[in-house]
GROMACS .gro file of C-alpha atoms in nm:
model
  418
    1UNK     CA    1   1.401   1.838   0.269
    2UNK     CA    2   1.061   1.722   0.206
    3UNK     CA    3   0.805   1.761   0.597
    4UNK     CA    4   0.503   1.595   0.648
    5UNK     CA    5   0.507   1.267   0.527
    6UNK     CA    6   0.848   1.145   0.702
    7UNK     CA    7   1.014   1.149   0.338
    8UNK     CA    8   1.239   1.403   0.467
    9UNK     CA    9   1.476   1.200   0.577
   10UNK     CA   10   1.839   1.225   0.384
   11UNK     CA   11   1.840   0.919   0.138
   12UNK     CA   12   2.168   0.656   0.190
   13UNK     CA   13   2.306   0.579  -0.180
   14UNK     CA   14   2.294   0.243  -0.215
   15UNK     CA   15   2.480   0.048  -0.486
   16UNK     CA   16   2.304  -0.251  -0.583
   17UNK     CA   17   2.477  -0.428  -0.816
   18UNK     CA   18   2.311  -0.810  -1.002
   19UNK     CA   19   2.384  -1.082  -0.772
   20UNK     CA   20   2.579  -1.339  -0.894
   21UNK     CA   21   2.513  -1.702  -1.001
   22UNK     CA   22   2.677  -1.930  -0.707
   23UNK     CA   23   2.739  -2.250  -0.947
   24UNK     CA   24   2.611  -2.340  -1.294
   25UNK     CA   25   2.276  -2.508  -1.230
   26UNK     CA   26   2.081  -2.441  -1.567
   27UNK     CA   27   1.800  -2.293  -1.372
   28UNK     CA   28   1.989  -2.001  -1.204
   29UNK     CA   29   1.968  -1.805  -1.507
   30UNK     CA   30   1.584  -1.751  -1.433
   31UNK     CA   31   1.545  -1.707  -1.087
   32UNK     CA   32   1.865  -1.460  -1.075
   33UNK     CA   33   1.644  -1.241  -1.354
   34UNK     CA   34   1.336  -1.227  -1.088
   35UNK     CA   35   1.553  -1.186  -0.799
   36UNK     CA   36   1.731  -0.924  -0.942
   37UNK     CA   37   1.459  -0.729  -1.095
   38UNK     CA   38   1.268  -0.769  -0.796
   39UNK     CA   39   1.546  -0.696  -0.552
   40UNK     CA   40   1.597  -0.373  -0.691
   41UNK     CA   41   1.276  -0.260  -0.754
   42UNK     CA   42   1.152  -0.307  -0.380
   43UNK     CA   43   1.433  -0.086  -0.269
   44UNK     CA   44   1.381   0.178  -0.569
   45UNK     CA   45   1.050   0.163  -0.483
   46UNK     CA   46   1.114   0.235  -0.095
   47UNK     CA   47   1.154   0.569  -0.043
   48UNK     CA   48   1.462   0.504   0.202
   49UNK     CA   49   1.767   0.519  -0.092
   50UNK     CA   50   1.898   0.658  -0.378
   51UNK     CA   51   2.015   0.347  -0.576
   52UNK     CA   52   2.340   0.414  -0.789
   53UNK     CA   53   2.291   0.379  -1.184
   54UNK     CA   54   2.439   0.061  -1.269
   55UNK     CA   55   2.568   0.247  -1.518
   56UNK     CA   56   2.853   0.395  -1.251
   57UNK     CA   57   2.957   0.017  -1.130
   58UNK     CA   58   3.313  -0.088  -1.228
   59UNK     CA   59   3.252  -0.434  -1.482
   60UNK     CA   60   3.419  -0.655  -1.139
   61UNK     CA   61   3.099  -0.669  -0.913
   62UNK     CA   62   3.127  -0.894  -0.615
   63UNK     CA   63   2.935  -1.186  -0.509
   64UNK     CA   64   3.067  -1.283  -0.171
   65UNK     CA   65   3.261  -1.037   0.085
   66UNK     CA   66   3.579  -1.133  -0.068
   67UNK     CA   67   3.544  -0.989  -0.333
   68UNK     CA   68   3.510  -0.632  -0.274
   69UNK     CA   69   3.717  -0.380  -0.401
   70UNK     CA   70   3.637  -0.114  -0.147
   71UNK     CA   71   3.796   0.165  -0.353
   72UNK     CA   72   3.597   0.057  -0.645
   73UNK     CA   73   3.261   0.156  -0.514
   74UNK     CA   74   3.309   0.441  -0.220
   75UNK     CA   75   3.468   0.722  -0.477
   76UNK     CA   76   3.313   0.901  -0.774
   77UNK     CA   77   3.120   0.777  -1.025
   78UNK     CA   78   2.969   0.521  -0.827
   79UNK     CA   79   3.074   0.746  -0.432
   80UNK     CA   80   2.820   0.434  -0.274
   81UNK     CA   81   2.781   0.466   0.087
   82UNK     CA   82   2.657   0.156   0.123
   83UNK     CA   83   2.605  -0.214  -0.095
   84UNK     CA   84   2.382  -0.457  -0.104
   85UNK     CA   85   2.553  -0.758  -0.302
   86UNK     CA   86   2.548  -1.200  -0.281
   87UNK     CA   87   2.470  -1.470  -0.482
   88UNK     CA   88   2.216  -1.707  -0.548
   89UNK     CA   89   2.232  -2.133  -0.640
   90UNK     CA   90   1.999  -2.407  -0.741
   91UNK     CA   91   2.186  -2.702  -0.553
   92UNK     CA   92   2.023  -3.044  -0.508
   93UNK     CA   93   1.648  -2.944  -0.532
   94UNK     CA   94   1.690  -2.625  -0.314
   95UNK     CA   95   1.760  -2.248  -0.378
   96UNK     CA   96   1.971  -2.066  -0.177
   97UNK     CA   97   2.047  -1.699  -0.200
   98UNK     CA   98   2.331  -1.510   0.026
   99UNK     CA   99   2.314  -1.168   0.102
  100UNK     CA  100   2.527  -0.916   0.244
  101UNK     CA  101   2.484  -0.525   0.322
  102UNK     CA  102   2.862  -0.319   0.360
  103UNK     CA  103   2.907   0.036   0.476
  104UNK     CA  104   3.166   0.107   0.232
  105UNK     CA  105   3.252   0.398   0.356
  106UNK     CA  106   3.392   0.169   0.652
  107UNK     CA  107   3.658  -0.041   0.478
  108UNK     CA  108   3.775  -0.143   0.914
  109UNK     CA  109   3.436  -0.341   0.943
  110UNK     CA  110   3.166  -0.287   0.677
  111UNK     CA  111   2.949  -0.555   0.742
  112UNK     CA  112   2.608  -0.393   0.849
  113UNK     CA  113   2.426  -0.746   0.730
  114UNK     CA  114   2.433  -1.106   0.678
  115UNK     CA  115   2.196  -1.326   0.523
  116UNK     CA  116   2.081  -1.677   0.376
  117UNK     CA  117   1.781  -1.769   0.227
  118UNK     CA  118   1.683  -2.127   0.110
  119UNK     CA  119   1.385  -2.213  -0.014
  120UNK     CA  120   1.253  -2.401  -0.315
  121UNK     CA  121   1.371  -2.309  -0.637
  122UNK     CA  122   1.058  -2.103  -0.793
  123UNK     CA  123   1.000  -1.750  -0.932
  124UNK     CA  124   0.750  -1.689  -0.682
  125UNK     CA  125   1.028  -1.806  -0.415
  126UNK     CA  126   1.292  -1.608  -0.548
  127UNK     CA  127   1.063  -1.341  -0.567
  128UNK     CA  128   1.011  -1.342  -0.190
  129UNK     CA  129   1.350  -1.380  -0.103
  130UNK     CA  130   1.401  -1.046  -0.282
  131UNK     CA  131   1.122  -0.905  -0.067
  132UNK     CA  132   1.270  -1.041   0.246
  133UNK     CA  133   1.622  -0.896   0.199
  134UNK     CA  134   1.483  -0.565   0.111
  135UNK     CA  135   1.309  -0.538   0.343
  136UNK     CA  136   1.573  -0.639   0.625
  137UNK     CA  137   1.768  -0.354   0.433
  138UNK     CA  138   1.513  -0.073   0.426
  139UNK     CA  139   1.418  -0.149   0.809
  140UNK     CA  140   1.768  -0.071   0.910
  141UNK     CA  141   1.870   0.253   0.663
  142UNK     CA  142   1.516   0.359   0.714
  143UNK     CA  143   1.527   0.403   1.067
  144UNK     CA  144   1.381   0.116   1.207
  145UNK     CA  145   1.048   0.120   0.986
  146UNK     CA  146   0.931  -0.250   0.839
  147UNK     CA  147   1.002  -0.251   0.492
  148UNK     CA  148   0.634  -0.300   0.293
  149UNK     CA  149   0.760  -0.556   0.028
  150UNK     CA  150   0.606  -0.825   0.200
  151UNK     CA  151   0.281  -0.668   0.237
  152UNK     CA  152  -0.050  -0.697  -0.003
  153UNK     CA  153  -0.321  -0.487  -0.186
  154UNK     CA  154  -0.685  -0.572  -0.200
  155UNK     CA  155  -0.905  -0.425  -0.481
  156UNK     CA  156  -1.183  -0.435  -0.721
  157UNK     CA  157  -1.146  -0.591  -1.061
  158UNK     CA  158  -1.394  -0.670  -1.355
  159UNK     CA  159  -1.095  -0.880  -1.564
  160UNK     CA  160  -1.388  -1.188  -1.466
  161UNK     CA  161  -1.678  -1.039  -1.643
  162UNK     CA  162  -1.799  -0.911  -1.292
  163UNK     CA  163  -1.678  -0.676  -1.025
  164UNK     CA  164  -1.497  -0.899  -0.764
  165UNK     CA  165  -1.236  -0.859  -0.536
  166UNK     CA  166  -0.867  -0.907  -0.615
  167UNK     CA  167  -0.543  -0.919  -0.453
  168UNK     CA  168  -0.180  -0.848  -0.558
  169UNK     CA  169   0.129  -0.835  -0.415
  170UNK     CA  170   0.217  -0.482  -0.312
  171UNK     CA  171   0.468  -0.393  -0.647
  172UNK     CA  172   0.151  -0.581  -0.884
  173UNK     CA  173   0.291  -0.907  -0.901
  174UNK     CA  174   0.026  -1.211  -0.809
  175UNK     CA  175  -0.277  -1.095  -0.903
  176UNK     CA  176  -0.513  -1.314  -0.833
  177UNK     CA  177  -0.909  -1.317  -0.737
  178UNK     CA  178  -1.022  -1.387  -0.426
  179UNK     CA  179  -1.429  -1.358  -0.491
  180UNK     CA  180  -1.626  -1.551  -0.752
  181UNK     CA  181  -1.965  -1.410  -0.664
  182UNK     CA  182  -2.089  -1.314  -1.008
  183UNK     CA  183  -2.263  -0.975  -0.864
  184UNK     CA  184  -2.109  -0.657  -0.776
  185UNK     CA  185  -1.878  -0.691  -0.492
  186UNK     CA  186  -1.718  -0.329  -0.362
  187UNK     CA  187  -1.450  -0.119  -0.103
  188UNK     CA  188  -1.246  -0.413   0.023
  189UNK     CA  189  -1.136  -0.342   0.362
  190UNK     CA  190  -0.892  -0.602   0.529
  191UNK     CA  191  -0.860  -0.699   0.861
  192UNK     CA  192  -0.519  -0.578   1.034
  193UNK     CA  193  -0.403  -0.929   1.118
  194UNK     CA  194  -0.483  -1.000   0.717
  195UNK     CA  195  -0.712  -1.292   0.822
  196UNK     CA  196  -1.059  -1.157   0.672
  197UNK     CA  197  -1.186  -0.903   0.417
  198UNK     CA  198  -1.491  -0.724   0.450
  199UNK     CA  199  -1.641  -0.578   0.171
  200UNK     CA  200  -1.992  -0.475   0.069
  201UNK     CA  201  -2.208  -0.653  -0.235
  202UNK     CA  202  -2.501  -0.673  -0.433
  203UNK     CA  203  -2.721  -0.984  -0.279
  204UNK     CA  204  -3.076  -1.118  -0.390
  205UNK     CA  205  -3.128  -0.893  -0.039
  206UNK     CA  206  -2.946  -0.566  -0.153
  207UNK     CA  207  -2.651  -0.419  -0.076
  208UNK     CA  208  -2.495  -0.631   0.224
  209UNK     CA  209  -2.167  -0.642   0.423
  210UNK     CA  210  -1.971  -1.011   0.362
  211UNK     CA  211  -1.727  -1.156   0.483
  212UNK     CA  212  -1.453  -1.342   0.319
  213UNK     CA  213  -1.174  -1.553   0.552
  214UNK     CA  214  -0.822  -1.546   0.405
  215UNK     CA  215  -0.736  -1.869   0.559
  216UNK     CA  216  -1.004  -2.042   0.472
  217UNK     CA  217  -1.051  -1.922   0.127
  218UNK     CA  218  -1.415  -1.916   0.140
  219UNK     CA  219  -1.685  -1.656   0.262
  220UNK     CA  220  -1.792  -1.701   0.613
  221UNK     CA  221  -2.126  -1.570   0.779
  222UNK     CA  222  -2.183  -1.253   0.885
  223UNK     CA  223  -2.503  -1.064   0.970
  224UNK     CA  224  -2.774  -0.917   0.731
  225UNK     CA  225  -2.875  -0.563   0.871
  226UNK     CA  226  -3.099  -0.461   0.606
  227UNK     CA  227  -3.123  -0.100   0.389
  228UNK     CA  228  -2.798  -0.047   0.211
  229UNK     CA  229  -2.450  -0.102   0.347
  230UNK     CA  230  -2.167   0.021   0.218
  231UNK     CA  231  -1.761   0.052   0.284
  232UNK     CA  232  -1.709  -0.105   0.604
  233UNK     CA  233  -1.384  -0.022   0.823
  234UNK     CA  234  -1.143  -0.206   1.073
  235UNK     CA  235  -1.080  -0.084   1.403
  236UNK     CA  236  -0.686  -0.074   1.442
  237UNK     CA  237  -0.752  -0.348   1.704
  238UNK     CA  238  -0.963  -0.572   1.457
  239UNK     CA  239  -1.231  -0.557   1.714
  240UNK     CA  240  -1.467  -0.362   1.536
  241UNK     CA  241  -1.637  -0.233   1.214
  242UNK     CA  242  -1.744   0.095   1.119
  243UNK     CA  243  -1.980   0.110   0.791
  244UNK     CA  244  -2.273   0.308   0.652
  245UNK     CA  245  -2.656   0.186   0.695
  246UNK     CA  246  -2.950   0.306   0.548
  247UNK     CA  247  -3.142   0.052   0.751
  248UNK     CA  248  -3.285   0.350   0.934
  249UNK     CA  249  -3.395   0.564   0.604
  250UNK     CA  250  -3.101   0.762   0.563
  251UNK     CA  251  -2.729   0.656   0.498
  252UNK     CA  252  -2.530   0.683   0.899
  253UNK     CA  253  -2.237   0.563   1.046
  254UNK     CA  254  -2.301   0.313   1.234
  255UNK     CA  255  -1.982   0.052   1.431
  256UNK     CA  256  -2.051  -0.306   1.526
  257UNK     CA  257  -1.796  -0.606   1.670
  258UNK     CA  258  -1.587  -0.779   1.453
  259UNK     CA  259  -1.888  -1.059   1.436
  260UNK     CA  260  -2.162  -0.828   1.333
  261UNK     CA  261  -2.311  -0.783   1.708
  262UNK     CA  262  -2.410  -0.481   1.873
  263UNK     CA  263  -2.447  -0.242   1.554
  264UNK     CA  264  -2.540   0.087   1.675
  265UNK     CA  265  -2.587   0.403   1.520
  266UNK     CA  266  -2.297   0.709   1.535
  267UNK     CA  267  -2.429   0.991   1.288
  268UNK     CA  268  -2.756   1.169   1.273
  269UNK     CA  269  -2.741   1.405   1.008
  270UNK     CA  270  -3.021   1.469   0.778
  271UNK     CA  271  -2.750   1.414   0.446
  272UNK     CA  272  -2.586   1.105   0.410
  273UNK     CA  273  -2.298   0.956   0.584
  274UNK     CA  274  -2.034   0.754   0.424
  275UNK     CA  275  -1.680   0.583   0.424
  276UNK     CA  276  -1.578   0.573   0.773
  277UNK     CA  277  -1.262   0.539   0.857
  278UNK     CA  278  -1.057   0.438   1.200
  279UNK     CA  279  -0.769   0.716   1.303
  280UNK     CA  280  -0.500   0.365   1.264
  281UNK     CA  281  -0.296   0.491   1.565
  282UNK     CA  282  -0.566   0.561   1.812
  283UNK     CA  283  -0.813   0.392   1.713
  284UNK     CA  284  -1.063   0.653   1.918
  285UNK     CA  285  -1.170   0.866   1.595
  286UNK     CA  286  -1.329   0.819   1.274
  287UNK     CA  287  -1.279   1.041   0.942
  288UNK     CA  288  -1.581   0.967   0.738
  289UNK     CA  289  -1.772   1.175   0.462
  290UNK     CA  290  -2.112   1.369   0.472
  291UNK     CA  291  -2.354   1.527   0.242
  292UNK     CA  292  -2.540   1.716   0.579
  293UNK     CA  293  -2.468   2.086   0.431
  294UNK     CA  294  -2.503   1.967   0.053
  295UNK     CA  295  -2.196   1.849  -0.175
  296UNK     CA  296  -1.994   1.583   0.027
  297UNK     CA  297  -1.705   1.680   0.247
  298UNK     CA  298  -1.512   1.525   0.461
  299UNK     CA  299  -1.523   1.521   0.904
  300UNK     CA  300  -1.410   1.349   1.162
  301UNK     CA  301  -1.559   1.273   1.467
  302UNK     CA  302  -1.518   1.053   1.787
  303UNK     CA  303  -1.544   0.678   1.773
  304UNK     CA  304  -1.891   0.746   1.942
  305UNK     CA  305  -1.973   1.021   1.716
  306UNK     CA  306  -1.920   1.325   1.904
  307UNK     CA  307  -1.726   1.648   1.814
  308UNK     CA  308  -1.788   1.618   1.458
  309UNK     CA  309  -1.550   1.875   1.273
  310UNK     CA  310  -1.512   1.926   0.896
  311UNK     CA  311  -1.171   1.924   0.763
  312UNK     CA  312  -1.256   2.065   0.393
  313UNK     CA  313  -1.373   2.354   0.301
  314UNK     CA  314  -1.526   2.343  -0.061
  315UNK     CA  315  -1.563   2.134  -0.365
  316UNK     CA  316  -1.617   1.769  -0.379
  317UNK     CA  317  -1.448   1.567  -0.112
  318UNK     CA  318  -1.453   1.168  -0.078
  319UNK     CA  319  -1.269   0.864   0.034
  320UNK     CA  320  -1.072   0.980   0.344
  321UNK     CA  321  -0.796   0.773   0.410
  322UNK     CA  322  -0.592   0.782   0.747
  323UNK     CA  323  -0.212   0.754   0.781
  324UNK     CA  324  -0.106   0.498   0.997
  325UNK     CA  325   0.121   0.771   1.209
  326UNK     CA  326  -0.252   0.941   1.263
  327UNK     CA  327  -0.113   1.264   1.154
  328UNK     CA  328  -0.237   1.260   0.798
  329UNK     CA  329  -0.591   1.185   0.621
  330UNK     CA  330  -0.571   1.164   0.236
  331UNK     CA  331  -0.922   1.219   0.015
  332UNK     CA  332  -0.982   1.252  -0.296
  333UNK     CA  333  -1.077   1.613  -0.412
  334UNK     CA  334  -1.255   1.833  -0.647
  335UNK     CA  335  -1.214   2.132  -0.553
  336UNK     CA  336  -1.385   2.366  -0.797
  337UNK     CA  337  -1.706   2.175  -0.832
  338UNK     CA  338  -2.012   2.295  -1.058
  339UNK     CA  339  -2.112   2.416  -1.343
  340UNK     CA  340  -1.865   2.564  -1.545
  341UNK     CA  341  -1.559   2.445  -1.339
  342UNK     CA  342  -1.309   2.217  -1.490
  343UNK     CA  343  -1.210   2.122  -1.150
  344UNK     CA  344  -1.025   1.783  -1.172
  345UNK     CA  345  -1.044   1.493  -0.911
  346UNK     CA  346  -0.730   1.466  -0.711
  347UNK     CA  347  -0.551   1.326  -0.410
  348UNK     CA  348  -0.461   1.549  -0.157
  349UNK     CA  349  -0.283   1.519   0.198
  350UNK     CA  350  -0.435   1.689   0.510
  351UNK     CA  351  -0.230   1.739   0.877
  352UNK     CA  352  -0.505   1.686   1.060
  353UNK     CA  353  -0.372   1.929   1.351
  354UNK     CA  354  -0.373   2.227   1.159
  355UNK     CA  355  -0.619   2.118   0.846
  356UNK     CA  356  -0.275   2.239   0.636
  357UNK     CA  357  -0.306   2.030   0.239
  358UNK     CA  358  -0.058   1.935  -0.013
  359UNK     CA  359  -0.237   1.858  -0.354
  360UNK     CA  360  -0.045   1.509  -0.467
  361UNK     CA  361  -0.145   1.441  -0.845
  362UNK     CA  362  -0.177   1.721  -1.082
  363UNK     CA  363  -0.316   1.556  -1.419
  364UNK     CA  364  -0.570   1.514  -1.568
  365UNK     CA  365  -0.812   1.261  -1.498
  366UNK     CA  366  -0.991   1.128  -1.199
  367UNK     CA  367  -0.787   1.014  -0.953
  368UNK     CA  368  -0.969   0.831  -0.582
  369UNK     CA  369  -0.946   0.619  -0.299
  370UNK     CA  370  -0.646   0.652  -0.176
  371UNK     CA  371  -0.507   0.393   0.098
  372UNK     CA  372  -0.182   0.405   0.293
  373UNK     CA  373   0.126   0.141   0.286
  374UNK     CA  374   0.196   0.021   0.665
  375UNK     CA  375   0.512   0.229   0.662
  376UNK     CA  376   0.368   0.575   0.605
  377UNK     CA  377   0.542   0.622   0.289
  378UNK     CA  378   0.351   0.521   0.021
  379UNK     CA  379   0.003   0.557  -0.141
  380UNK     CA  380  -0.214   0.348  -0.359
  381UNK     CA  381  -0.548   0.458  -0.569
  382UNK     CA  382  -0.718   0.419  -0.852
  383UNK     CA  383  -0.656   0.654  -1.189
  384UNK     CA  384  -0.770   0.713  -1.539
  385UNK     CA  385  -0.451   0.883  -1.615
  386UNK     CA  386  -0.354   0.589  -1.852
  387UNK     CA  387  -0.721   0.590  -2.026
  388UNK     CA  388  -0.948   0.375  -1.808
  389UNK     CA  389  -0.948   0.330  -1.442
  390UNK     CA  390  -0.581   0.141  -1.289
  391UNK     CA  391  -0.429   0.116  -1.029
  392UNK     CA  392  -0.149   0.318  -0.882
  393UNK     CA  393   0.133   0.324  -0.650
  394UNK     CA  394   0.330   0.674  -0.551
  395UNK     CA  395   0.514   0.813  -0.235
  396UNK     CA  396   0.330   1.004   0.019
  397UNK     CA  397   0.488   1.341  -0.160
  398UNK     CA  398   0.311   1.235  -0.507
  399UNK     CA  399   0.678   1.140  -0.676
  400UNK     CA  400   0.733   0.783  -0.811
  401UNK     CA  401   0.414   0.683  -0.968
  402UNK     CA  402   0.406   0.340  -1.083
  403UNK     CA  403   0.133   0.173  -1.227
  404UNK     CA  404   0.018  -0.175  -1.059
  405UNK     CA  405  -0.258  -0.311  -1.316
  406UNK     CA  406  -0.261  -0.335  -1.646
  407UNK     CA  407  -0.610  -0.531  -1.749
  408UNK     CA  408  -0.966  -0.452  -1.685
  409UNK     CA  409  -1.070  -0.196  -1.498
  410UNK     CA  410  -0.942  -0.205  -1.122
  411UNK     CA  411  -1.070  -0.004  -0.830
  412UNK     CA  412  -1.062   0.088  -0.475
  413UNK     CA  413  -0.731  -0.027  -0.342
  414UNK     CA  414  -0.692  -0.159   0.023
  415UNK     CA  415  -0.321  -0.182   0.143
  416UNK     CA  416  -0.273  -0.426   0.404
  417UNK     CA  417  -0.141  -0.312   0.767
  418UNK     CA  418   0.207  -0.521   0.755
   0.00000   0.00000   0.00000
């Protein structure tokens, strides 16, 4: 049993054998191939279940409930607790997939879930189906947690020529750019109802905070504060920003409205402060990192900047990052830092209550910026571990890394709140 993280909860093994084709429209082939892979993936991926090698399944796998051969699945090799098995059909312009979850174990009345999809029939459809039915899975063996599978990452790319933000879908599927600004565009911080990103870039002014509108697919105004101003944060309400300002001489914290109004200063150290971030449950403290007694570490403080206290102890320490539970801040870490040290960079988790860490990545290479998934199970961060800097997915123990991007050099990933 695993503590800390909430990964310590028993895992349900979960057969999940390849849905089925429902009739024999030529383009079932396909989409079954994404919605299987997919399928699968989001609930390997999950942290919630231990899926059952396919190699275990007898060569009969249902596709509908009447199908199931109870004894075939709920005794050694395969000894599934649960399935999660249907079907899926092209049919006069429209795909429709039907799902069901059993409790094998309960051959009386195993039916723990019902579904249909129908949408139209297109990989990136399919694909979402998949995401949709996991995720109706993982919320109820996960103890009542939203599944993530429908959620999104925002990051940093230079695939363009230029550094610009990016989005994906949260297992690396969809990438796609959002920003065609032809500067340096950095930290991409969405909003918590995923209508806006703010992010900091190079202007003809300096270093400014913009503001780009999801719906609208376009940047939309925001104020210019002057001096340099770097990795702005939500508020867990979306009703405010924290960011750092050199507009007074040296790099604070300062926290303004949503709009850009009533920016006011929170730190007054004489090093400089940088990459606030909200406390997502309560909203009423921000982690953020200072250089005030030399190399950086990282604090927190009050949303008004009182009762600063520092959480590390040595090293190098950057990029807090704040579980959404509020019990957990993740930074990246050197901590053997100087001349002479081989210290690598790594991501560790803090408990906040009793400053307690678990060191997550072990490897070499530089490893930062680590950002939560909605359900407090996962992280995402950037790594050289494959050669140049990626992107990476693991659990909030550090097992099941997975790498997201594959081309260019990506940075600084933002997981959205749902």
């Amino acid at each position: 049993m695993r503590t800390g993280s909430g990964l310590g909860v028993d895992k349900v093994r979960l057969a999940v054998p390849d849905f089925k084709p429902a009739n024999t429209d030529p383009q079932n082939e396909a989409l079954l191939k994404t919605f299987n892979d997919t399928f699968w993936n989001d609930l390997d991926n999950s942290g919630v279940v231990e899926l059952v090698s396919k190699s275990f399944y007898p060569l009969q796998v249902p596709g509908q409930p009447a199908e199931v051969t109870f004894n075939l699945w709920n005794v050694p090799p395969p000894n599934a607790a649960m399935m999660a098995f249907g079907n899926l059909g092209v049919a006069s312009g429209k795909l429709t997939v039907q799902g069901w979850l059993y409790d094998v174990k309960n051959t009386a009345s195993p039916q723990v879930l019902g579904k249909q999809y129908t949408d139209v029939p297109t990989d990136a459809a399919a694909r979402l189906i998949a995401h949709k039915f996991a995720d109706e899975i993982i919320f109820r063996l996960g103890g009542g947690i939203p599944g993530i599978a429908e959620s999104e990452i925002y990051f940093v790319s230079d695939r363009s020529g230029h550094k610009e933000i990016w989005a994906m879908d949260y297992d690396g599927s969809n990438q796609r750019q959002l920003t065609h600004l032809g500067s340096v565009s950095l930290s991409p911080r969405i909003s918590p109802d995923g209508s806006r990103l703010a992010f900091s870039s190079l202007t003809k002014t300096g270093w400014d905070i913009l503001m780009f509108s999801i719906d609208l697919n376009r940047l939309v105004s925001f104020p210019h504060f002057g001096g340099t101003n770097l990795s702005p944060a939500w508020s867990p309400d979306g009703t405010r920003l924290a960011l750092s300002s050199s507009r007074g001489g040296n790099s604070e914290i300062y926290v303004c409205d949503a709009s850009g109004g009533n920016l006011r200063r929170i730190t007054a150290s004489k090093g400089p402060d940088v990459s606030p971030v909200w406390n997502r449950k309560t909203g009423s403290q921000i982690a953020f990192v200072s250089g005030s007694t030399g190399l950086p570490q990282v604090y927190t403080m009050e949303a008004d900047g009182t009762n600063q206290q520092r959480m590390t102890d040595q090293g190098y320490a950057v990029d807090p990052g704040w579980s959404p539970n509020g019990q957990f801040l993740t930074l990246a870490w050197t901590r053997k830092y100087g001349p002479g040290e081989p210290g690598s960079r790594d991501i560790y988790l803090m408990d906040i209550a009793s400053k307690q860490w678990v060191q997550l990545t072990h490897d070499g290479g530089g490893h930062e910026s680590p950002s939560w998934s909605p359900d407090n199970r996962h992280i995402v961060f950037q790594s050289t571990r494959s050669g140049k800097e990626e992107i990476w997915m693991m659990l909030a123990d550090g097992t099941k890394l997975h790498q997201l991007t594959f081309t260019g050099r990506n940075t600084q990933p933002n997981w959205s709140w749902k």
